[in-house]
JSON list of C-alpha atoms in Angstrom, two decimals:
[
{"chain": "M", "resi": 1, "resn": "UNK", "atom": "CA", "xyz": [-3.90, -17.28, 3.59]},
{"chain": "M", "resi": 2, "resn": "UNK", "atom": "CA", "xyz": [-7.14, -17.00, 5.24]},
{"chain": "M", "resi": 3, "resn": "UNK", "atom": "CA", "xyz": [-7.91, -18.05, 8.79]},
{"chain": "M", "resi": 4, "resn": "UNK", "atom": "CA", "xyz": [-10.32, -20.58, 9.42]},
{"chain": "M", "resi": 5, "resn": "UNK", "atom": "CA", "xyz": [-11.97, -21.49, 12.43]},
{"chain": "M", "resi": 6, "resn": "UNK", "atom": "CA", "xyz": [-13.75, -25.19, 13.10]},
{"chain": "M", "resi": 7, "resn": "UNK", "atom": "CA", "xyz": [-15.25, -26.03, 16.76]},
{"chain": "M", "resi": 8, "resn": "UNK", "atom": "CA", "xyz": [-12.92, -28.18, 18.49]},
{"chain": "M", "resi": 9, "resn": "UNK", "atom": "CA", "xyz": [-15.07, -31.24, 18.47]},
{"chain": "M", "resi": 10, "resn": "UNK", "atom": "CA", "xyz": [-18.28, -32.43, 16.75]},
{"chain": "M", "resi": 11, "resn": "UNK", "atom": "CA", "xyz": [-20.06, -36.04, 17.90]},
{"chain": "M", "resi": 12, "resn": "UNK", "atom": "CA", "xyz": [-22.38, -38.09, 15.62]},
{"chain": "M", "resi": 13, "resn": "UNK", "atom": "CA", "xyz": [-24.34, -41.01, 15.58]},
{"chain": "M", "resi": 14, "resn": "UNK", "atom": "CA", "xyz": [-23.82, -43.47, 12.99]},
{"chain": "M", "resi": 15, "resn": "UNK", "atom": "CA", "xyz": [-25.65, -43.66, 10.18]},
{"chain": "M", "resi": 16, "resn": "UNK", "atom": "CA", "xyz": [-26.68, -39.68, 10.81]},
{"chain": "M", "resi": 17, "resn": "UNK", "atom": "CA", "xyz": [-25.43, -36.99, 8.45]},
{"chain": "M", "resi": 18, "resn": "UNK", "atom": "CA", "xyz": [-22.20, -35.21, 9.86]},
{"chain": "M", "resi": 19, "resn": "UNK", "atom": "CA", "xyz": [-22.18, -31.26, 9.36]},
{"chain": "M", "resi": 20, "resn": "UNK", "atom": "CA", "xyz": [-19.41, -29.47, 10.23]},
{"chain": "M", "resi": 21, "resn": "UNK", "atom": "CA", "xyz": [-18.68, -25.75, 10.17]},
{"chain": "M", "resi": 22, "resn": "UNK", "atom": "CA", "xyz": [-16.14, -24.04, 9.04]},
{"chain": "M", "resi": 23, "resn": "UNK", "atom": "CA", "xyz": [-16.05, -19.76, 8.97]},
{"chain": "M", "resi": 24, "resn": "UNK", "atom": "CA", "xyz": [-13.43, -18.18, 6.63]},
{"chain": "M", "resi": 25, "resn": "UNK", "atom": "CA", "xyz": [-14.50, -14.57, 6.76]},
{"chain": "M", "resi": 26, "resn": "UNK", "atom": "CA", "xyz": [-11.39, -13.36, 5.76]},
{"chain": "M", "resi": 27, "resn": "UNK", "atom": "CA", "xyz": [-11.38, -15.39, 2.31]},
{"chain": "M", "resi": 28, "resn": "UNK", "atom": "CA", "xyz": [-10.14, -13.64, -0.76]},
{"chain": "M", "resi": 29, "resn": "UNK", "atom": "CA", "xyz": [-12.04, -13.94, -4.51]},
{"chain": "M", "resi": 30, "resn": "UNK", "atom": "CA", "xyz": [-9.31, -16.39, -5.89]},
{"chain": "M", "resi": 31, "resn": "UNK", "atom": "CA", "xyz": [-9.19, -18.82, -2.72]},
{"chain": "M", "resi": 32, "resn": "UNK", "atom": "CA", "xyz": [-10.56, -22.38, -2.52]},
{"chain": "M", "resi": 33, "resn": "UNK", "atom": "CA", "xyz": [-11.98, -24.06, 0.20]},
{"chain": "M", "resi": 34, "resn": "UNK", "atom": "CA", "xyz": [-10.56, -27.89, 1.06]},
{"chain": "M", "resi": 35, "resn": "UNK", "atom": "CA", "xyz": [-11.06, -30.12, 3.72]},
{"chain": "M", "resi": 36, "resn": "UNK", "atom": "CA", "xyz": [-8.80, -32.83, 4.49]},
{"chain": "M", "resi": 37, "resn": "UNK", "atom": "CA", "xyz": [-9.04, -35.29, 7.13]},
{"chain": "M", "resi": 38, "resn": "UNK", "atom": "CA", "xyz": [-6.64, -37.42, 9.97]},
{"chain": "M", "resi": 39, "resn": "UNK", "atom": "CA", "xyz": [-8.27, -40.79, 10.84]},
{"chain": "M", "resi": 40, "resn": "UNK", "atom": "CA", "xyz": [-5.83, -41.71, 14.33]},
{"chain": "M", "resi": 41, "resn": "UNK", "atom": "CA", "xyz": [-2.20, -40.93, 13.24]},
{"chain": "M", "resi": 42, "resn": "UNK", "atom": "CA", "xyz": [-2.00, -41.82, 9.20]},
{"chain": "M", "resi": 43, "resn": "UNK", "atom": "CA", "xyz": [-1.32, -38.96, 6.72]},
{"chain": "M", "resi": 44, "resn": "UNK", "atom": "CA", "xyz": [-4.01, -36.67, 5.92]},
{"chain": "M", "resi": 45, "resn": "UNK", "atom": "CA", "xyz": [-6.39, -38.13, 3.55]},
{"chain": "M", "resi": 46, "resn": "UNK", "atom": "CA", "xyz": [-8.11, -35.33, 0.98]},
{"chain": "M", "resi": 47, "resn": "UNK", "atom": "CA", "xyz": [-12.03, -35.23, 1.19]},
{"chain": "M", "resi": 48, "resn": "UNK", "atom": "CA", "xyz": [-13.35, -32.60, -1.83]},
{"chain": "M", "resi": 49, "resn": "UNK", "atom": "CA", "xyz": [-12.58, -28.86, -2.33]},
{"chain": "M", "resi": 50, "resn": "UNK", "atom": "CA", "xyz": [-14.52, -25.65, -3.65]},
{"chain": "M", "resi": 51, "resn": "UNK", "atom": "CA", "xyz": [-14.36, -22.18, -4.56]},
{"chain": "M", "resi": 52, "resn": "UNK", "atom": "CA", "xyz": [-17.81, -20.98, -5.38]},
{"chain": "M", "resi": 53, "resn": "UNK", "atom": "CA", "xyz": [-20.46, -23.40, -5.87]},
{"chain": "M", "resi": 54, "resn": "UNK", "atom": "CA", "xyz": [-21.54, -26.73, -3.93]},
{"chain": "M", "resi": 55, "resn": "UNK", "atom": "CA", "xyz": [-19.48, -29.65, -4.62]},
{"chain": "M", "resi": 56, "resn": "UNK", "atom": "CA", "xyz": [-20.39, -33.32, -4.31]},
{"chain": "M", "resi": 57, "resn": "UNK", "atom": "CA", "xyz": [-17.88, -36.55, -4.53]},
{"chain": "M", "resi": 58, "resn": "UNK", "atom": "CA", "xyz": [-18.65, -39.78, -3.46]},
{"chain": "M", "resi": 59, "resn": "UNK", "atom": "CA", "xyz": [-17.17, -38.98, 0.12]},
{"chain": "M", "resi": 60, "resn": "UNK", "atom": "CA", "xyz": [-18.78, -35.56, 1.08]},
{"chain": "M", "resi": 61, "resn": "UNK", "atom": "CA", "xyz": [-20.87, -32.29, 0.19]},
{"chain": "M", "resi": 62, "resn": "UNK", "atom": "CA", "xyz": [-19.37, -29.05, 0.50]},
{"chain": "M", "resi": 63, "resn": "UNK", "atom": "CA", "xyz": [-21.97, -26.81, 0.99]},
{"chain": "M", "resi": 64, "resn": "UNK", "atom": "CA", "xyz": [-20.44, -22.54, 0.48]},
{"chain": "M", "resi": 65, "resn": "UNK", "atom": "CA", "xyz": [-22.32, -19.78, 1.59]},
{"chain": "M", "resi": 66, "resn": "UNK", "atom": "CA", "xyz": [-23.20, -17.07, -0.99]},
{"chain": "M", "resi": 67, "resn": "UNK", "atom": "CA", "xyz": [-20.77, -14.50, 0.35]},
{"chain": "M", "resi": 68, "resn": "UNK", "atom": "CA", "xyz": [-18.33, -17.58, 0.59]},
{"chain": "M", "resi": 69, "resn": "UNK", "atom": "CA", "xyz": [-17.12, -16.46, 4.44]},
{"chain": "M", "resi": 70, "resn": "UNK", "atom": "CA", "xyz": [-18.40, -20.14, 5.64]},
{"chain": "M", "resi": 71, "resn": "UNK", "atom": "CA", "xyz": [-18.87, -23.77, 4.75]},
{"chain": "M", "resi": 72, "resn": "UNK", "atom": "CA", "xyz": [-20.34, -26.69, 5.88]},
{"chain": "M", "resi": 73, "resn": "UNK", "atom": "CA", "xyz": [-19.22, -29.93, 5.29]},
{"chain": "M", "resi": 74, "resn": "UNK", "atom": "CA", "xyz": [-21.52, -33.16, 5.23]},
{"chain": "M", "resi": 75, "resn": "UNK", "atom": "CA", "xyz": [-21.13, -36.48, 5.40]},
{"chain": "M", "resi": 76, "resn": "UNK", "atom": "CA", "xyz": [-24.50, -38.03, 4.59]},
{"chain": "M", "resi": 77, "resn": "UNK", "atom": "CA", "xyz": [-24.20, -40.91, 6.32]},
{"chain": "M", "resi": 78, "resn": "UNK", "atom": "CA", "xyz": [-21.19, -41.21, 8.94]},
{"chain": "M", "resi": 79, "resn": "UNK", "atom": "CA", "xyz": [-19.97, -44.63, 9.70]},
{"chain": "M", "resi": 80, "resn": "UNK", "atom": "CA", "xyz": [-17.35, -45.28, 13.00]},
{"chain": "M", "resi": 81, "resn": "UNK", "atom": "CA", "xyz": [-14.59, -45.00, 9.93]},
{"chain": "M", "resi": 82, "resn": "UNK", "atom": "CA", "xyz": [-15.37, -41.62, 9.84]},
{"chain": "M", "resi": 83, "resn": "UNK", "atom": "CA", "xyz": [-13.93, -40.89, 12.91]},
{"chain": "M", "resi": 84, "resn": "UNK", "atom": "CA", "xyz": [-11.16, -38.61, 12.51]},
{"chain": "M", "resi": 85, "resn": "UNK", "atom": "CA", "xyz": [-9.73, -35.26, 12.63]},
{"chain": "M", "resi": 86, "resn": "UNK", "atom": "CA", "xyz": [-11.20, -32.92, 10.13]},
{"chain": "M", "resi": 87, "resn": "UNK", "atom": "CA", "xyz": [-9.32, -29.67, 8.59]},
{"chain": "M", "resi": 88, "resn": "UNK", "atom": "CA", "xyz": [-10.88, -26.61, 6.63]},
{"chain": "M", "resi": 89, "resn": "UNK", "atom": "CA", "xyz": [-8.04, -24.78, 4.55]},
{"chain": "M", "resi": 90, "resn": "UNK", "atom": "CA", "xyz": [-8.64, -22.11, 2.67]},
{"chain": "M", "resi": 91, "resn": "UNK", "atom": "CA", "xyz": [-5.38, -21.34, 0.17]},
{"chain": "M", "resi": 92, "resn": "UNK", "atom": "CA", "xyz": [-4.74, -19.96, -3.38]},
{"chain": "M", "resi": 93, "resn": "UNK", "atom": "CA", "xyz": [-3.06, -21.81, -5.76]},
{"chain": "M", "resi": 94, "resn": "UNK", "atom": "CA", "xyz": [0.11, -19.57, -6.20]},
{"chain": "M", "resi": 95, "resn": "UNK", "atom": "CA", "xyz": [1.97, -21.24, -9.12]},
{"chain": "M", "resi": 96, "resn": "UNK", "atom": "CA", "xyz": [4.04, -24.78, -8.46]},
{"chain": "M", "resi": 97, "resn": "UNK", "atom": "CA", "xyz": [3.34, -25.55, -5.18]},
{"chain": "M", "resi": 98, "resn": "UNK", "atom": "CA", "xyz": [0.17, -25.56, -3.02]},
{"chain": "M", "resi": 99, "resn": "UNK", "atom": "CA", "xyz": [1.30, -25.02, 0.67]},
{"chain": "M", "resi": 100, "resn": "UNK", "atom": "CA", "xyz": [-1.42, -26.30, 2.89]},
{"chain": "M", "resi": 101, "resn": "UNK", "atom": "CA", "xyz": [-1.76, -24.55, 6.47]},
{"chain": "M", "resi": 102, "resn": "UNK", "atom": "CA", "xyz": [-3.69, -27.10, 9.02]},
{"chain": "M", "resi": 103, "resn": "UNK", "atom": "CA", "xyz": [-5.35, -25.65, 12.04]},
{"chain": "M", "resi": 104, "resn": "UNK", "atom": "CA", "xyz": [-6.68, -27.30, 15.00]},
{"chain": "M", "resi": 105, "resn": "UNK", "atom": "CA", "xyz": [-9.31, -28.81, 13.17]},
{"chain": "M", "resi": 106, "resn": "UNK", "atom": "CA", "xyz": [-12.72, -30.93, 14.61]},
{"chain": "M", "resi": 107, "resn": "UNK", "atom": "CA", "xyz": [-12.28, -33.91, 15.92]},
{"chain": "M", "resi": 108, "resn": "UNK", "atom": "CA", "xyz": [-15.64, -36.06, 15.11]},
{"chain": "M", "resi": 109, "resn": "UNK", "atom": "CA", "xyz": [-16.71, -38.91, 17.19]},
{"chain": "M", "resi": 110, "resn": "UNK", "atom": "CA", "xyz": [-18.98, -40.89, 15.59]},
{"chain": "M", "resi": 111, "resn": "UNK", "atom": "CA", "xyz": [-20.68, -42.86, 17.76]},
{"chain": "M", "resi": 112, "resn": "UNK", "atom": "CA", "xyz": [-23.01, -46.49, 17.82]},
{"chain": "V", "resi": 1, "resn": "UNK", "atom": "CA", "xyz": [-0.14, -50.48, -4.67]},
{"chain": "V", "resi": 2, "resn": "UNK", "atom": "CA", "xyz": [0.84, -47.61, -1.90]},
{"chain": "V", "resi": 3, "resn": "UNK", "atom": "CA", "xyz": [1.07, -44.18, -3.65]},
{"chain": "V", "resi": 4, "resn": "UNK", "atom": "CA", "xyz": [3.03, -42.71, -1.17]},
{"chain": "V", "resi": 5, "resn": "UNK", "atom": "CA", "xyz": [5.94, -44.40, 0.95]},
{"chain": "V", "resi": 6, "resn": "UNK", "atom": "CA", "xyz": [8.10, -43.91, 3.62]},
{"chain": "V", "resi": 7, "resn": "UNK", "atom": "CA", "xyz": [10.91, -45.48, 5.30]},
{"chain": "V", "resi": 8, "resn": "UNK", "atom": "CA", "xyz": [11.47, -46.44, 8.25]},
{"chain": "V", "resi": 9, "resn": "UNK", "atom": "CA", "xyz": [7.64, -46.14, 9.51]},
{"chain": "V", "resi": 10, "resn": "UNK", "atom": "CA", "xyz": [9.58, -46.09, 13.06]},
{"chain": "V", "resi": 11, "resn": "UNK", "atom": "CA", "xyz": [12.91, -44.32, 14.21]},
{"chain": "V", "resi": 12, "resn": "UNK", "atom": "CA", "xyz": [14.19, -44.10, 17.79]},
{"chain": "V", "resi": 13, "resn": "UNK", "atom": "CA", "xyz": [17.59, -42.86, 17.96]},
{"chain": "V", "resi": 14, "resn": "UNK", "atom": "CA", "xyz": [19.55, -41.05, 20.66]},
{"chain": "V", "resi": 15, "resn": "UNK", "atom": "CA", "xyz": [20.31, -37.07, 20.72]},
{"chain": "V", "resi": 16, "resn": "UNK", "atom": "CA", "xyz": [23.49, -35.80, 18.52]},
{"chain": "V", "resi": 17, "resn": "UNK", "atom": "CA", "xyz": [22.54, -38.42, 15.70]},
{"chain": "V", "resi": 18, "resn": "UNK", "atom": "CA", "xyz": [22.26, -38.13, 12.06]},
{"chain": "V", "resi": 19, "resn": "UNK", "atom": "CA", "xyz": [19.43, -39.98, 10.36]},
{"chain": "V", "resi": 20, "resn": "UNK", "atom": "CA", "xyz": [17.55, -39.57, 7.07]},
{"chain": "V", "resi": 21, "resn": "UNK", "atom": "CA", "xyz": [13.88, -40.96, 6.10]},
{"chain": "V", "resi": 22, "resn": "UNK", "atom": "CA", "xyz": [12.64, -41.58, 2.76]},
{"chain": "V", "resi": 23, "resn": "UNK", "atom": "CA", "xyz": [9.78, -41.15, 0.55]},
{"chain": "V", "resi": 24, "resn": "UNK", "atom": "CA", "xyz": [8.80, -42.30, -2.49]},
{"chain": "V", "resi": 25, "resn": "UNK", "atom": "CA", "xyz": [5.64, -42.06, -4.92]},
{"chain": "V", "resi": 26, "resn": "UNK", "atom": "CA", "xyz": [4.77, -43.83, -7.85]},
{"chain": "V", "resi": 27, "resn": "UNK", "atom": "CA", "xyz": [1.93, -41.47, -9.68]},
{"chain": "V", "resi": 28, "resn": "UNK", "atom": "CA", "xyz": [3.90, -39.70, -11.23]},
{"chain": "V", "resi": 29, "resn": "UNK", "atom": "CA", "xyz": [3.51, -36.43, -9.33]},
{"chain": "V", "resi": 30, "resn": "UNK", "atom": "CA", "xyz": [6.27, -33.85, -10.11]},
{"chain": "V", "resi": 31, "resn": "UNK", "atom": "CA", "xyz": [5.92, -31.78, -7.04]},
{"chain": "V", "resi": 32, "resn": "UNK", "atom": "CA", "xyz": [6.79, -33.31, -3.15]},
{"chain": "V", "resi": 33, "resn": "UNK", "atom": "CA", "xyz": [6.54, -31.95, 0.62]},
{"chain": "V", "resi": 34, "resn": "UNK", "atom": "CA", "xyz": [7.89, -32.62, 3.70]},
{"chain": "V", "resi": 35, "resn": "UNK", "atom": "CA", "xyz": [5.34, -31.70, 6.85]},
{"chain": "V", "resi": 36, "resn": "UNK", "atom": "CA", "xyz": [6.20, -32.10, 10.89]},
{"chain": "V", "resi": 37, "resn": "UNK", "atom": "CA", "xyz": [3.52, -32.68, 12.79]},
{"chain": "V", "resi": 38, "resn": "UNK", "atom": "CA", "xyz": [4.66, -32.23, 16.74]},
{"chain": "V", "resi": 39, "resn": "UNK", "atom": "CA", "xyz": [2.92, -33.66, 20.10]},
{"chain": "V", "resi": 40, "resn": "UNK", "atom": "CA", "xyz": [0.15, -31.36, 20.00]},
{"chain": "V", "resi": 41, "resn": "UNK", "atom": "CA", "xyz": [-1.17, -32.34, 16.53]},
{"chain": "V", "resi": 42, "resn": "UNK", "atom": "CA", "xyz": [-0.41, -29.08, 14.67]},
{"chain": "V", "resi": 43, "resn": "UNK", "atom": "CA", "xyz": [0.84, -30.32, 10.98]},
{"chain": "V", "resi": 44, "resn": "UNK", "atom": "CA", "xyz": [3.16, -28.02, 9.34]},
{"chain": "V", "resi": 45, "resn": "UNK", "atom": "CA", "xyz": [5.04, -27.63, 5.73]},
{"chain": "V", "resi": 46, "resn": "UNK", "atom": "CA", "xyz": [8.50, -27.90, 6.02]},
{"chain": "V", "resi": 47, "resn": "UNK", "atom": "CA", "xyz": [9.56, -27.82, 2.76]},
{"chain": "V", "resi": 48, "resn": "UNK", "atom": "CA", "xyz": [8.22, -28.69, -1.26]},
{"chain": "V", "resi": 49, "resn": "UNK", "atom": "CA", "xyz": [10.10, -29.74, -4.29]},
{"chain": "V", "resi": 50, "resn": "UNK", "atom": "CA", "xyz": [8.73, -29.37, -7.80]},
{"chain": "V", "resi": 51, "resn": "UNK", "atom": "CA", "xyz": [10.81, -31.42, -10.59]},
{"chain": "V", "resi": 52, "resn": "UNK", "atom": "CA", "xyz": [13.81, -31.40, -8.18]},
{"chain": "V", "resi": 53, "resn": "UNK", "atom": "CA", "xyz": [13.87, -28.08, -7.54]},
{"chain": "V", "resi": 54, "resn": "UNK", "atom": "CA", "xyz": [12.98, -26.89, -4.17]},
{"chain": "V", "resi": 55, "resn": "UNK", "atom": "CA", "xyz": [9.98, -24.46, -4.16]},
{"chain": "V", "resi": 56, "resn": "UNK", "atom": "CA", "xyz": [9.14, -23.74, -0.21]},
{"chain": "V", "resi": 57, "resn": "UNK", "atom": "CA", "xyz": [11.45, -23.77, 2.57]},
{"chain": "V", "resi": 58, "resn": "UNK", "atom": "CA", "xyz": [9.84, -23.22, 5.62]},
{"chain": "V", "resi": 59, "resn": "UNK", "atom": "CA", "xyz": [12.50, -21.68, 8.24]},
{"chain": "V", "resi": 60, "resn": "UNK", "atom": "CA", "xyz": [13.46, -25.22, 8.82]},
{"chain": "V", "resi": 61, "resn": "UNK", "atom": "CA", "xyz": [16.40, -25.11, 10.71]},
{"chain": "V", "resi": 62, "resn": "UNK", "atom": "CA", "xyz": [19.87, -26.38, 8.67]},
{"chain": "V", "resi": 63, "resn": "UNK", "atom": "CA", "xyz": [20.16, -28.90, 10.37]},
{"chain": "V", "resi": 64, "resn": "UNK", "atom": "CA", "xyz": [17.34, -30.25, 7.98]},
{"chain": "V", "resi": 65, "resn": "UNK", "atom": "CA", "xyz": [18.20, -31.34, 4.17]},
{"chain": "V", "resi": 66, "resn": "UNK", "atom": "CA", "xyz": [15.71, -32.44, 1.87]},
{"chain": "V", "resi": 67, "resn": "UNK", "atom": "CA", "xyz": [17.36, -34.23, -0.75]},
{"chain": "V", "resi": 68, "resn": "UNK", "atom": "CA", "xyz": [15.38, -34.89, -4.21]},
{"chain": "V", "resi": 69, "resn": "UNK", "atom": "CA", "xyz": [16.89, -37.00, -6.54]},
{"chain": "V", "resi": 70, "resn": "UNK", "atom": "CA", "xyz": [14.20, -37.42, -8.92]},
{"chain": "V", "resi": 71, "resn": "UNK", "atom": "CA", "xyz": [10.85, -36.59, -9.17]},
{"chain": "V", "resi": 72, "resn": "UNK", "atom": "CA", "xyz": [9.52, -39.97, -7.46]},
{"chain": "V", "resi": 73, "resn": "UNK", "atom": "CA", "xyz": [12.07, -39.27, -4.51]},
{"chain": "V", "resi": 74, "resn": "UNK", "atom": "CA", "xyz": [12.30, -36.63, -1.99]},
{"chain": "V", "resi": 75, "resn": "UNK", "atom": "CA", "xyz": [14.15, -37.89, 1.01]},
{"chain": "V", "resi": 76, "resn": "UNK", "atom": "CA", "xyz": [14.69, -35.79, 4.24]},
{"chain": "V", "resi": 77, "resn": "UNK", "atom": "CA", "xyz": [18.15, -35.44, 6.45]},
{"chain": "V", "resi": 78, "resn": "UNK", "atom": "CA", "xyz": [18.45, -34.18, 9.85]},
{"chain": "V", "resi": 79, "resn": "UNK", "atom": "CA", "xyz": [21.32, -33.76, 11.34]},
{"chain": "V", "resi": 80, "resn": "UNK", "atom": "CA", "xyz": [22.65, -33.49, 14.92]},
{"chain": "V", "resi": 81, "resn": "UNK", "atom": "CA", "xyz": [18.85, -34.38, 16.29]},
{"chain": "V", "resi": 82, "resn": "UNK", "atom": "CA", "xyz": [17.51, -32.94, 19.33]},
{"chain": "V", "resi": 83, "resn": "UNK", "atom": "CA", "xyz": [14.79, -33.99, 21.32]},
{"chain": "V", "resi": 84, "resn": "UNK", "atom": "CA", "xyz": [12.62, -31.33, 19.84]},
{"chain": "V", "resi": 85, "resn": "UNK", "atom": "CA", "xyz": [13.00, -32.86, 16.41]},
{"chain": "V", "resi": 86, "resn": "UNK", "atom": "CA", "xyz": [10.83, -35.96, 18.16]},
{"chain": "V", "resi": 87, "resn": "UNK", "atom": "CA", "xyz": [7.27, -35.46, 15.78]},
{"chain": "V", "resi": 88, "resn": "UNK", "atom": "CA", "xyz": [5.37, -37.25, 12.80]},
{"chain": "V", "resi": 89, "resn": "UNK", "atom": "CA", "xyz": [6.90, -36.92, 9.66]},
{"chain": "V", "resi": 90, "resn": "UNK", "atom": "CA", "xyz": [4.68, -36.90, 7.01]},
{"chain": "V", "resi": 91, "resn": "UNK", "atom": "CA", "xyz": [5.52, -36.74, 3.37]},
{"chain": "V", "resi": 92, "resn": "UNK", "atom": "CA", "xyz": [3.19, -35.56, 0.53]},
{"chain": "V", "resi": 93, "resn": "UNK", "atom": "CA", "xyz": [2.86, -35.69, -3.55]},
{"chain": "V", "resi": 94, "resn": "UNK", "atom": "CA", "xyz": [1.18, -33.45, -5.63]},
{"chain": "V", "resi": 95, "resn": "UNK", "atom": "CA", "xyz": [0.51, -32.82, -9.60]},
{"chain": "V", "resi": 96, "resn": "UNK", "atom": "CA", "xyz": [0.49, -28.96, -10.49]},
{"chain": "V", "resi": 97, "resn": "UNK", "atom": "CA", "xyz": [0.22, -26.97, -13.14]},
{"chain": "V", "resi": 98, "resn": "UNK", "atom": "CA", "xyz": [-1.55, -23.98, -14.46]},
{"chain": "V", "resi": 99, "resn": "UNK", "atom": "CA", "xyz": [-4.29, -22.85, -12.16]},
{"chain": "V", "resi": 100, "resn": "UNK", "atom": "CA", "xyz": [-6.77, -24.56, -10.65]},
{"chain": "V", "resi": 101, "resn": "UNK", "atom": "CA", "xyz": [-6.03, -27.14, -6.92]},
{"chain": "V", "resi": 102, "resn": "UNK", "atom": "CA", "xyz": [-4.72, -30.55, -7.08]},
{"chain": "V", "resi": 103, "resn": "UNK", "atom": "CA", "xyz": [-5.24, -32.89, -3.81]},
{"chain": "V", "resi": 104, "resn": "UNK", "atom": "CA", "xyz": [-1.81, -33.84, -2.10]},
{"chain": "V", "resi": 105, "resn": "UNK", "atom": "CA", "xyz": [-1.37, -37.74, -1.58]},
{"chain": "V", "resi": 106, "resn": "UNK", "atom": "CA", "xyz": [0.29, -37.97, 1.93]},
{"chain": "V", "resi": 107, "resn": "UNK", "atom": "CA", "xyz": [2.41, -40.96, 2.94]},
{"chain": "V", "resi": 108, "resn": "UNK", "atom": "CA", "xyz": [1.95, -43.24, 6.47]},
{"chain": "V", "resi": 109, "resn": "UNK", "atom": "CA", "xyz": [4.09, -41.02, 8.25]},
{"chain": "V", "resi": 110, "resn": "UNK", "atom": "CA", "xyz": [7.27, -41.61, 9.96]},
{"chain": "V", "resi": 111, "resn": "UNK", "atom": "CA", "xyz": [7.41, -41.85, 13.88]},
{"chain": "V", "resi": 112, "resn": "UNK", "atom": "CA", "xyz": [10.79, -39.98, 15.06]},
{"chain": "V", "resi": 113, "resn": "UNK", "atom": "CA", "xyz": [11.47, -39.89, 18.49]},
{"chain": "V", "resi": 114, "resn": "UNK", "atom": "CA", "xyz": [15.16, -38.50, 20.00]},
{"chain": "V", "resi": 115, "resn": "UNK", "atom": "CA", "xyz": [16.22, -39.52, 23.33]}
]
């Protein structure tokens, strides 16, 4: 799998969009992008994924360079629910099972 | 309704101990995980099961079993615990097929610590 690196820790104020960076230069053709987040100590909670092309939910953008070796993240409008731990993956699908590898990821403080 | 459950949420126990926690998810997923995630945070596979059948084993020592008995089901067995074992257990459901990604539901986690 590709290595990703995130900065160790982002800050935002509320209501302010949230962009966070993710570099994946070593990403293969057939790899997608996902980010999954940790609010405190629950499970990790799935946010949106890519492979190519910008992606939109109702949570988050995913913005993908053109040579697809970085990503951005954005939350439009971050609220002090927000406030987690957020993790770039980059993985193929390889049949049955998806095995996701979680880095260090950013920790965002989202602040009043 | 919670997708994905364990039991106990909690589970203090002393070293030398055997202990099991459980997970269970109602959508109907057909593949499961087990992850660890230790005192600095890092989150790690430990193993997956797709229709009973395990998929990835991690180098999990033996003294770990995952037990599946159905697809809902995927429970986890360690034996002879050491204090090392002491982390967040998380367990996970997933539907896939074919090609393409399909988001993993984790459960609340389950709070081991070996004394």
């Amino acid at each position: 799998d590709a290595k990703t690196t995130q900065p160790p820790s982002m800050d935002c104020a509320e209501g302010r969009a949230a962009n966070l960076p993710c570099n994946h230069s070593t990403i293969s053709g057939n790899e997608y992008v996902y980010w999954y987040r940790q609010i405190h100590s629950q499970g990790p909670q799935y946010i949106i994924h890519g492979l190519k092309n910008n992606e939109t939910n109702e949570m988050a953008s995913l913005i993908i360079t053109e040579d697809r070796k970085s990503s951005t993240l954005i939350l439009p409008h971050a609220t002090l629910r927000d406030t987690a731990v957020y993790y770039c993956i980059v993985r193929a699908f390889t049949g049955t099972a998806s095995k996701l590898t979680f880095g260090t990821g950013t920790r965002l403080q989202v602040t009043l | 309704d919670t997708a994905v459950s364990q039991t106990p949420k909690y589970l203090v126990t002393q070293m030398g101990n055997d202990k099991s926690i459980k997970c269970e998810q109602n959508l109907g997923h057909d593949t499961m995980y087990w992850y660890k995630q230790d005192s600095k945070k890092f989150l790690k596979i430990m193993f997956s099961y797709n229709n009973k059948e395990l998929i990835i084993n991690e180098t999990v020592p033996n003294r770990f079993s995952p037990k599946s008995p159905d697809k809902a089901h995927l429970n986890l067995h360690i034996n002879s615990l050491e204090l090392g074992d002491s982390a967040v257990y998380f367990c996970a459901s997933s539907q896939e097929w074919g090609q393409g990604f399909y988001e993993q539901y984790f459960g609340p986690g389950t709070r081991l610590t070996v004394t």
